[in-house]
CSV table of C-alpha atoms and ligand atoms in Angstrom, one decimal:
chain,number,residue,atom,x,y,z
A,1,UNK,CA,0.0,0.0,0.0
A,2,UNK,CA,1.3,3.4,-0.9
A,3,UNK,CA,2.1,5.6,2.1
A,4,UNK,CA,1.0,8.7,0.2
A,5,UNK,CA,-1.1,8.7,-3.0
A,6,UNK,CA,-2.7,11.6,-4.8
A,7,UNK,CA,-5.3,11.2,-7.5
A,8,UNK,CA,-6.4,13.8,-9.9
A,9,UNK,CA,-5.1,16.4,-7.4
A,10,UNK,CA,-5.8,20.0,-8.5
A,11,UNK,CA,-5.3,23.3,-6.8
A,12,UNK,CA,-6.4,26.6,-8.3
A,13,UNK,CA,-5.7,29.7,-6.3
A,14,UNK,CA,-8.3,32.5,-6.3
A,15,UNK,CA,-7.9,34.6,-9.3
A,16,UNK,CA,-5.2,32.2,-10.7
A,17,UNK,CA,-5.4,31.7,-14.4
A,18,UNK,CA,-3.5,28.4,-14.2
A,19,UNK,CA,-3.7,25.5,-11.8
A,20,UNK,CA,-0.8,25.5,-9.3
A,21,UNK,CA,-1.3,21.7,-9.2
A,22,UNK,CA,-3.0,20.2,-12.2
A,23,UNK,CA,-4.7,16.8,-12.2
A,24,UNK,CA,-1.7,15.1,-10.6
A,25,UNK,CA,-1.5,11.4,-10.0
A,26,UNK,CA,1.4,10.1,-7.9
A,27,UNK,CA,2.0,7.3,-5.4
A,28,UNK,CA,5.0,6.8,-3.1
A,29,UNK,CA,6.5,3.3,-2.4
A,30,UNK,CA,7.0,2.2,1.2
A,31,UNK,CA,10.3,3.6,2.6
A,32,UNK,CA,11.4,5.3,-0.6
A,33,UNK,CA,13.1,8.6,-1.1
A,34,UNK,CA,11.0,10.3,-3.7
A,35,UNK,CA,12.4,13.6,-5.1
A,36,UNK,CA,9.9,16.1,-6.5
A,37,UNK,CA,11.9,18.1,-9.1
A,38,UNK,CA,10.9,21.1,-11.1
A,39,UNK,CA,11.6,24.8,-11.7
A,40,UNK,CA,10.6,27.5,-9.3
A,41,UNK,CA,6.8,28.1,-9.4
A,42,UNK,CA,5.9,24.7,-10.9
A,43,UNK,CA,3.7,23.8,-7.8
A,44,UNK,CA,6.1,21.7,-5.6
A,45,UNK,CA,5.4,23.5,-2.4
A,46,UNK,CA,1.6,23.6,-3.1
A,47,UNK,CA,1.6,19.8,-3.7
A,48,UNK,CA,3.4,19.2,-0.3
A,49,UNK,CA,1.0,21.5,1.4
A,50,UNK,CA,-2.0,19.7,-0.1
A,51,UNK,CA,-0.6,16.4,1.2
A,52,UNK,CA,0.1,17.9,4.6
A,53,UNK,CA,-3.4,19.3,4.9
A,54,UNK,CA,-2.2,22.9,5.0
A,55,UNK,CA,-4.1,23.6,1.8
A,56,UNK,CA,-7.5,22.3,0.6
A,57,UNK,CA,-7.6,20.8,-3.0
A,58,UNK,CA,-9.9,22.3,-5.6
A,59,UNK,CA,-10.4,18.8,-6.9
A,60,UNK,CA,-9.0,15.3,-6.5
A,61,UNK,CA,-8.0,13.3,-3.5
A,62,UNK,CA,-5.1,12.6,-1.1
A,63,UNK,CA,-4.7,9.2,0.5
A,64,UNK,CA,-2.4,8.4,3.3
A,65,UNK,CA,-1.8,4.7,4.2
A,66,UNK,CA,-4.7,4.0,1.9
A,67,UNK,CA,-7.2,6.2,3.7
A,68,UNK,CA,-8.9,9.3,2.4
A,69,UNK,CA,-7.7,12.3,4.4
A,70,UNK,CA,-10.1,15.0,3.1
A,71,UNK,CA,-11.1,17.2,6.1
A,72,UNK,CA,-8.4,15.7,8.4
A,73,UNK,CA,-6.3,18.5,10.0
A,74,UNK,CA,-2.5,18.5,9.5
A,75,UNK,CA,-1.9,17.1,13.0
A,76,UNK,CA,-4.0,14.0,12.4
A,77,UNK,CA,-2.2,13.0,9.1
A,78,UNK,CA,0.9,11.4,10.6
A,79,UNK,CA,3.0,13.6,8.4
A,80,UNK,CA,5.9,15.9,9.3
A,81,UNK,CA,6.9,18.7,7.0
A,82,UNK,CA,10.2,20.5,7.1
A,83,UNK,CA,10.0,23.9,5.5
A,84,UNK,CA,12.6,25.8,3.5
A,85,UNK,CA,12.9,28.3,6.3
A,86,UNK,CA,13.0,25.6,9.0
A,87,UNK,CA,10.5,27.8,10.9
A,88,UNK,CA,12.2,27.3,14.3
A,89,UNK,CA,11.1,29.4,17.3
A,90,UNK,CA,14.0,31.9,17.7
A,91,UNK,CA,13.5,32.3,21.5
A,92,UNK,CA,13.3,28.6,22.3
A,93,UNK,CA,16.4,26.4,22.7
A,94,UNK,CA,16.9,23.5,20.3
A,95,UNK,CA,15.5,21.1,22.9
A,96,UNK,CA,12.3,23.2,23.4
A,97,UNK,CA,11.9,23.4,19.6
A,98,UNK,CA,12.3,19.7,19.1
A,99,UNK,CA,9.9,18.7,21.9
A,100,UNK,CA,7.3,21.4,20.9
A,101,UNK,CA,5.0,19.1,18.8
A,102,UNK,CA,5.0,16.5,21.6
A,103,UNK,CA,4.1,19.1,24.2
A,104,UNK,CA,1.3,20.2,21.9
A,105,UNK,CA,0.1,16.6,21.9
A,106,UNK,CA,0.2,16.4,25.7
A,107,UNK,CA,3.0,13.9,25.9
A,108,UNK,CA,4.4,13.6,29.4
A,109,UNK,CA,7.8,15.2,30.3
A,110,UNK,CA,9.8,12.0,30.8
A,111,UNK,CA,8.7,10.6,27.5
A,112,UNK,CA,9.4,13.9,25.8
A,113,UNK,CA,12.9,14.0,27.2
A,114,UNK,CA,13.6,10.4,26.0
A,115,UNK,CA,12.3,11.2,22.5
A,116,UNK,CA,14.3,14.4,22.2
A,117,UNK,CA,17.5,12.5,23.3
A,118,UNK,CA,16.8,9.8,20.8
A,119,UNK,CA,16.2,12.2,17.8
A,120,UNK,CA,19.1,14.4,18.8
A,121,UNK,CA,21.5,11.5,18.9
A,122,UNK,CA,20.3,10.2,15.6
A,123,UNK,CA,21.0,13.5,14.1
A,124,UNK,CA,24.3,14.2,15.9
A,125,UNK,CA,23.1,17.3,17.7
A,126,UNK,CA,22.9,16.1,21.3
A,127,UNK,CA,25.6,18.6,22.4
A,128,UNK,CA,23.6,21.5,20.9
A,129,UNK,CA,20.3,21.1,22.7
A,130,UNK,CA,20.7,24.1,25.0
A,131,UNK,CA,21.5,26.6,22.2
A,132,UNK,CA,19.0,28.9,20.5
A,133,UNK,CA,18.7,28.9,16.7
A,134,UNK,CA,20.8,32.0,16.3
A,135,UNK,CA,23.7,30.2,18.0
A,136,UNK,CA,23.5,27.4,15.5
A,137,UNK,CA,24.9,27.1,11.9
A,138,UNK,CA,22.6,26.6,9.0
A,139,UNK,CA,23.3,22.9,8.9
A,140,UNK,CA,22.7,22.6,12.6
A,141,UNK,CA,19.4,24.4,12.4
A,142,UNK,CA,18.4,22.1,9.6
A,143,UNK,CA,19.0,19.1,11.9
A,144,UNK,CA,17.0,20.7,14.7
A,145,UNK,CA,14.1,21.1,12.2
A,146,UNK,CA,14.5,17.5,11.2
A,147,UNK,CA,14.7,16.3,14.8
A,148,UNK,CA,11.4,18.2,15.5
A,149,UNK,CA,9.8,16.4,12.6
A,150,UNK,CA,11.3,13.0,13.7
A,151,UNK,CA,10.0,13.0,17.3
A,152,UNK,CA,6.4,12.8,16.0
A,153,UNK,CA,7.4,9.5,14.4
A,154,UNK,CA,5.5,10.4,11.2
A,155,UNK,CA,4.7,7.8,8.5
A,156,UNK,CA,6.1,10.3,5.9
A,157,UNK,CA,8.5,13.2,5.8
A,158,UNK,CA,7.8,16.1,3.5
A,159,UNK,CA,11.0,18.1,3.0
A,160,UNK,CA,10.6,21.4,1.1
A,161,UNK,CA,14.0,22.5,-0.3
A,162,UNK,CA,15.6,22.0,3.2
A,163,UNK,CA,19.2,22.6,1.9
A,164,UNK,CA,18.6,25.7,-0.1
A,165,UNK,CA,19.9,28.0,2.6
A,166,UNK,CA,23.2,26.3,2.9
A,167,UNK,CA,26.4,27.2,0.9
A,168,UNK,CA,27.6,24.8,-1.7
A,169,UNK,CA,30.1,22.9,0.4
A,170,UNK,CA,27.7,22.4,3.4
A,171,UNK,CA,25.0,21.4,1.0
A,172,UNK,CA,27.0,18.5,-0.3
A,173,UNK,CA,27.7,17.3,3.2
A,174,UNK,CA,24.1,17.9,4.4
A,175,UNK,CA,22.9,15.9,1.4
A,176,UNK,CA,24.9,12.9,2.5
A,177,UNK,CA,23.8,13.2,6.1
A,178,UNK,CA,20.1,13.5,5.1
A,179,UNK,CA,20.3,10.5,2.9
A,180,UNK,CA,22.0,8.4,5.5
A,181,UNK,CA,19.6,9.5,8.1
A,182,UNK,CA,16.6,8.6,5.9
A,183,UNK,CA,18.1,5.1,5.3
A,184,UNK,CA,18.6,4.6,9.0
A,185,UNK,CA,15.0,5.5,10.0
A,186,UNK,CA,13.5,4.1,6.8
A,187,UNK,CA,10.6,6.6,6.7
A,188,UNK,CA,9.1,7.4,3.4
A,189,UNK,CA,10.3,10.8,2.3
A,190,UNK,CA,9.1,13.2,-0.3
A,191,UNK,CA,11.9,15.7,-1.0
A,192,UNK,CA,11.4,18.8,-3.0
A,193,UNK,CA,14.1,20.6,-4.9
A,194,UNK,CA,14.7,22.6,-8.1
A,195,UNK,CA,18.3,21.3,-8.3
A,196,UNK,CA,18.7,18.5,-10.7
A,197,UNK,CA,22.1,17.4,-9.3
A,198,UNK,CA,20.5,17.0,-5.9
A,199,UNK,CA,17.6,15.1,-7.4
A,200,UNK,CA,19.8,12.7,-9.3
A,201,UNK,CA,22.1,12.1,-6.3
A,202,UNK,CA,19.5,11.6,-3.7
A,203,UNK,CA,16.3,10.2,-5.2
A,204,UNK,CA,15.3,6.5,-5.3
A,205,UNK,CA,12.9,7.9,-7.9
A,206,UNK,CA,12.4,11.4,-9.3
A,207,UNK,CA,9.1,12.9,-10.2
A,208,UNK,CA,9.6,15.8,-12.6
A,209,UNK,CA,7.0,18.6,-12.5
A,210,UNK,CA,6.3,21.5,-14.8
A,211,UNK,CA,3.5,24.0,-14.6
A,212,UNK,CA,1.6,22.0,-12.0
A,213,UNK,CA,1.7,18.8,-14.0
A,214,UNK,CA,3.7,15.6,-13.6
A,215,UNK,CA,5.9,15.0,-16.6
A,216,UNK,CA,7.7,11.7,-15.7
A,217,UNK,CA,8.4,9.5,-12.7
A,218,UNK,CA,11.3,7.1,-12.6
A,219,UNK,CA,14.7,6.3,-11.3
A,220,UNK,CA,17.5,8.8,-12.0
A,221,UNK,CA,18.7,6.6,-14.8
A,222,UNK,CA,15.2,6.4,-16.3
A,223,UNK,CA,14.6,10.1,-16.4
A,224,UNK,CA,18.1,10.9,-17.6
A,225,UNK,CA,18.4,8.2,-20.3
A,226,UNK,CA,14.9,7.9,-21.4
A,227,UNK,CA,13.2,11.2,-20.9
A,228,UNK,CA,9.4,11.3,-21.6
A,229,UNK,CA,9.5,14.7,-23.3
A,230,UNK,CA,11.8,17.6,-24.2
A,231,UNK,CA,11.1,19.4,-20.9
A,232,UNK,CA,12.5,16.4,-18.9
A,233,UNK,CA,15.3,16.0,-21.5
A,234,UNK,CA,16.5,19.5,-21.1
A,235,UNK,CA,15.7,20.1,-17.4
A,236,UNK,CA,18.0,17.2,-16.3
A,237,UNK,CA,21.6,17.3,-17.3
A,238,UNK,CA,24.1,20.2,-17.3
A,239,UNK,CA,24.6,21.3,-20.0
A,240,UNK,CA,21.2,20.1,-21.2
A,241,UNK,CA,20.5,17.7,-24.0
A,242,UNK,CA,21.1,19.1,-27.5
A,243,UNK,CA,17.8,19.2,-29.5
A,244,UNK,CA,17.5,19.8,-33.2
A,245,UNK,CA,14.8,19.3,-35.8
A,246,UNK,CA,15.0,16.9,-38.7
A,247,UNK,CA,12.3,15.7,-41.0
A,248,UNK,CA,9.6,17.2,-38.7
A,249,UNK,CA,10.8,15.3,-35.6
A,250,UNK,CA,13.0,16.6,-32.8
A,251,UNK,CA,16.3,14.7,-32.4
A,252,UNK,CA,18.2,14.9,-29.1
A,253,UNK,CA,21.5,13.8,-27.8
A,254,UNK,CA,23.5,14.5,-24.6
A,255,UNK,CA,26.6,16.7,-24.7
A,256,UNK,CA,28.7,13.8,-23.5
A,257,UNK,CA,27.5,11.8,-26.5
A,258,UNK,CA,29.1,14.3,-29.0
A,259,UNK,CA,32.7,13.3,-29.1
A,260,UNK,CA,35.7,13.9,-31.5
A,261,UNK,CA,36.0,11.3,-34.2
A,262,UNK,CA,38.8,8.8,-33.2
A,263,UNK,CA,38.0,9.1,-29.5
A,264,UNK,CA,35.2,6.5,-29.7
A,265,UNK,CA,35.7,3.0,-31.0
A,266,UNK,CA,34.8,2.8,-34.7
A,267,UNK,CA,31.2,1.7,-34.7
A,268,UNK,CA,28.9,1.3,-37.7
A,269,UNK,CA,26.2,3.1,-35.7
A,270,UNK,CA,28.2,6.3,-35.4
A,271,UNK,CA,27.1,9.4,-37.4
A,272,UNK,CA,29.7,11.9,-38.4
A,273,UNK,CA,28.8,15.5,-37.6
A,274,UNK,CA,31.1,18.3,-38.4
A,275,UNK,CA,31.3,20.6,-35.3
A,276,UNK,CA,32.4,24.2,-35.5
A,277,UNK,CA,33.6,25.2,-32.1
A,278,UNK,CA,32.9,28.7,-31.1
A,279,UNK,CA,33.7,28.9,-27.5
A,280,UNK,CA,35.3,26.6,-24.8
A,281,UNK,CA,34.6,26.5,-21.1
A,282,UNK,CA,37.3,24.7,-19.1
A,283,UNK,CA,35.8,23.3,-15.9
A,284,UNK,CA,38.7,21.3,-14.7
A,285,UNK,CA,37.3,17.8,-14.7
A,286,UNK,CA,35.6,18.5,-18.1
A,287,UNK,CA,35.6,20.8,-21.1
A,288,UNK,CA,32.4,22.2,-22.6
A,289,UNK,CA,32.6,23.1,-26.3
A,290,UNK,CA,29.9,25.4,-27.6
A,291,UNK,CA,29.4,25.6,-31.3
A,292,UNK,CA,27.4,24.6,-34.4
A,293,UNK,CA,26.9,21.0,-35.7
A,294,UNK,CA,25.9,20.0,-39.2
A,295,UNK,CA,24.6,16.6,-40.3
A,296,UNK,CA,21.6,15.9,-38.1
A,297,UNK,CA,19.3,18.8,-38.8
A,298,UNK,CA,20.6,21.8,-40.7
A,299,UNK,CA,23.2,23.9,-38.9
A,300,UNK,CA,22.2,23.8,-35.2
A,301,UNK,CA,23.7,25.1,-32.0
A,302,UNK,CA,25.1,22.3,-29.8
A,303,UNK,CA,27.3,21.7,-26.8
A,304,UNK,CA,29.8,18.9,-26.3
A,305,UNK,CA,31.1,17.8,-22.9
A,306,UNK,CA,34.6,16.2,-23.0
A,307,UNK,CA,36.0,14.7,-19.8
A,308,UNK,CA,39.5,15.8,-19.0
A,309,UNK,CA,40.7,12.3,-19.9
A,310,UNK,CA,40.0,13.2,-23.6
A,311,UNK,CA,43.0,15.3,-24.4
A,312,UNK,CA,42.4,15.9,-28.1
A,313,UNK,CA,43.0,19.5,-29.1
A,314,UNK,CA,39.9,21.1,-30.4
A,315,UNK,CA,40.6,24.8,-30.7
A,316,UNK,CA,37.8,27.4,-31.0
A,317,UNK,CA,37.2,28.8,-34.4
A,318,UNK,CA,37.8,25.5,-36.2
A,319,UNK,CA,35.6,22.8,-37.6
A,320,UNK,CA,36.3,19.2,-36.5
A,321,UNK,CA,34.6,15.9,-37.3
A,322,UNK,CA,32.7,14.7,-34.3
A,323,UNK,CA,30.5,11.6,-33.9
A,324,UNK,CA,27.3,10.7,-32.2
A,325,UNK,CA,26.2,7.1,-31.9
A,326,UNK,CA,22.9,6.2,-33.3
A,327,UNK,CA,22.0,4.5,-30.0
A,328,UNK,CA,22.5,7.8,-28.2
A,329,UNK,CA,19.9,9.7,-30.2
A,330,UNK,CA,16.5,10.4,-28.7
A,331,UNK,CA,13.4,11.3,-30.7
A,332,UNK,CA,10.5,13.6,-29.8
A,333,UNK,CA,7.3,14.6,-31.5
A,334,UNK,CA,7.6,18.2,-32.7
A,335,UNK,CA,4.0,19.2,-31.8
A,336,UNK,CA,3.5,17.4,-28.5
A,337,UNK,CA,7.2,17.3,-27.5
A,338,UNK,CA,6.6,13.8,-26.2
A,339,UNK,CA,9.0,10.9,-26.7
A,340,UNK,CA,8.5,9.4,-30.2
A,341,UNK,CA,8.8,5.7,-31.1
A,342,UNK,CA,11.2,6.4,-33.9
A,343,UNK,CA,14.7,5.0,-33.1
A,344,UNK,CA,16.7,5.8,-36.3
A,345,UNK,CA,17.5,8.9,-38.4
B,1,ADP,P1,7.2,25.9,-6.2
B,1,ADP,O1,7.2,25.5,-4.8
B,1,ADP,O2,7.4,24.8,-7.2
B,1,ADP,O3,8.2,27.0,-6.5
B,1,ADP,P2,4.6,26.9,-5.6
B,1,ADP,O4,3.8,25.7,-5.2
B,1,ADP,O5,5.0,27.7,-4.4
B,1,ADP,O6,5.8,26.5,-6.6
B,1,ADP,O7,3.7,27.8,-6.5
B,1,ADP,C1,3.0,27.3,-7.6
B,1,ADP,C2,2.2,28.4,-8.2
B,1,ADP,O8,1.1,28.8,-7.4
B,1,ADP,C3,2.9,29.7,-8.5
B,1,ADP,O9,2.5,30.3,-9.7
B,1,ADP,C4,2.5,30.6,-7.3
B,1,ADP,O10,2.6,31.9,-7.6
B,1,ADP,C5,1.1,30.1,-7.0
B,1,ADP,N1,0.8,30.2,-5.6
B,1,ADP,C6,1.3,29.5,-4.6
B,1,ADP,N2,0.7,29.8,-3.4
B,1,ADP,C7,-0.2,30.7,-3.6
B,1,ADP,C8,-1.2,31.4,-2.8
B,1,ADP,N3,-1.3,31.2,-1.5
B,1,ADP,N4,-2.0,32.3,-3.5
B,1,ADP,C9,-1.9,32.5,-4.8
B,1,ADP,N5,-1.1,31.9,-5.6
B,1,ADP,C10,-0.2,31.0,-5.1
B,2,MG,MG1,8.5,26.0,-3.2
């Protein structure tokens, strides 16, 4: 049984021309880490708030543990949400913040203390319990917010961009911590982010959203290798998939699939595409070549990504023979932008 399931879920805000969440169907699997990925404004927070009961749907339903929850207040839903801002009480210590939901439920002092200790130890913040939020780093505050969610022993965690206030280095460390923590407690988690690297690295599955609608749900490999439409194809991957038109279909290939001839094993499925390099970005571990390719559509803008292990000289301003393997091409319908059946040029 799915821990959380939504069916035809729709939310239209007063005066809104578009639906913030639009006829969305999604079900989590027991214990999984599901990442909800999409650009800012696509409806991620609204979806979490609908699941948590902080927002009422315009249409559709939310089921938790197989039960309809329409009309149930947030507290009765066995759900814990961690907000982007953490929403800690500034004048309360970490300990008081963490035990707050238990106190509100009327849990006795001894049991509260035991649960706070348990959650704090699990998150490695036992030594910080007497500090107030302003005496804690961003990463520590995030753990306090998680501990506060954890003490309620929810059946699901809803995490809304919890790492977005951390700097890049802390983010990477916090990402590991969060993932390890989730594996230890085994609680089904829906994690919201607009960051595709975070989504690819953390998700058991990724649900890609755009304009209130779900575009694709799958493992990181599924959504990257076999995108359901051009939105998913270009939202995941940096730089994004190259897409060009040929014979009224859209043809796509990843920047790492565009390689200098001679670098790849000669292969009868390889298509030669002359590539005029206009600009090069050196990023240490890789080089991005930005230019124009011929041979698939007409002349089309494209990017190639060469790992630093490929040392072939490809100066800007020149045209070189590059290749793309036929197996690395993806096809999309020009009108609908959906994946097309076609598999060959
Ligand atoms: P995300 O979390 O993906 O950035 P949101 O769920 O916050 O997106 O917002 C989705 C859309 O709904 C946006 O267009 C936003 O402006 C609109 N929206 C969100 N909350 C409200 C609200 N309370 N009233 C009116 N419009 C809202
Ligand atoms: Mg949001």
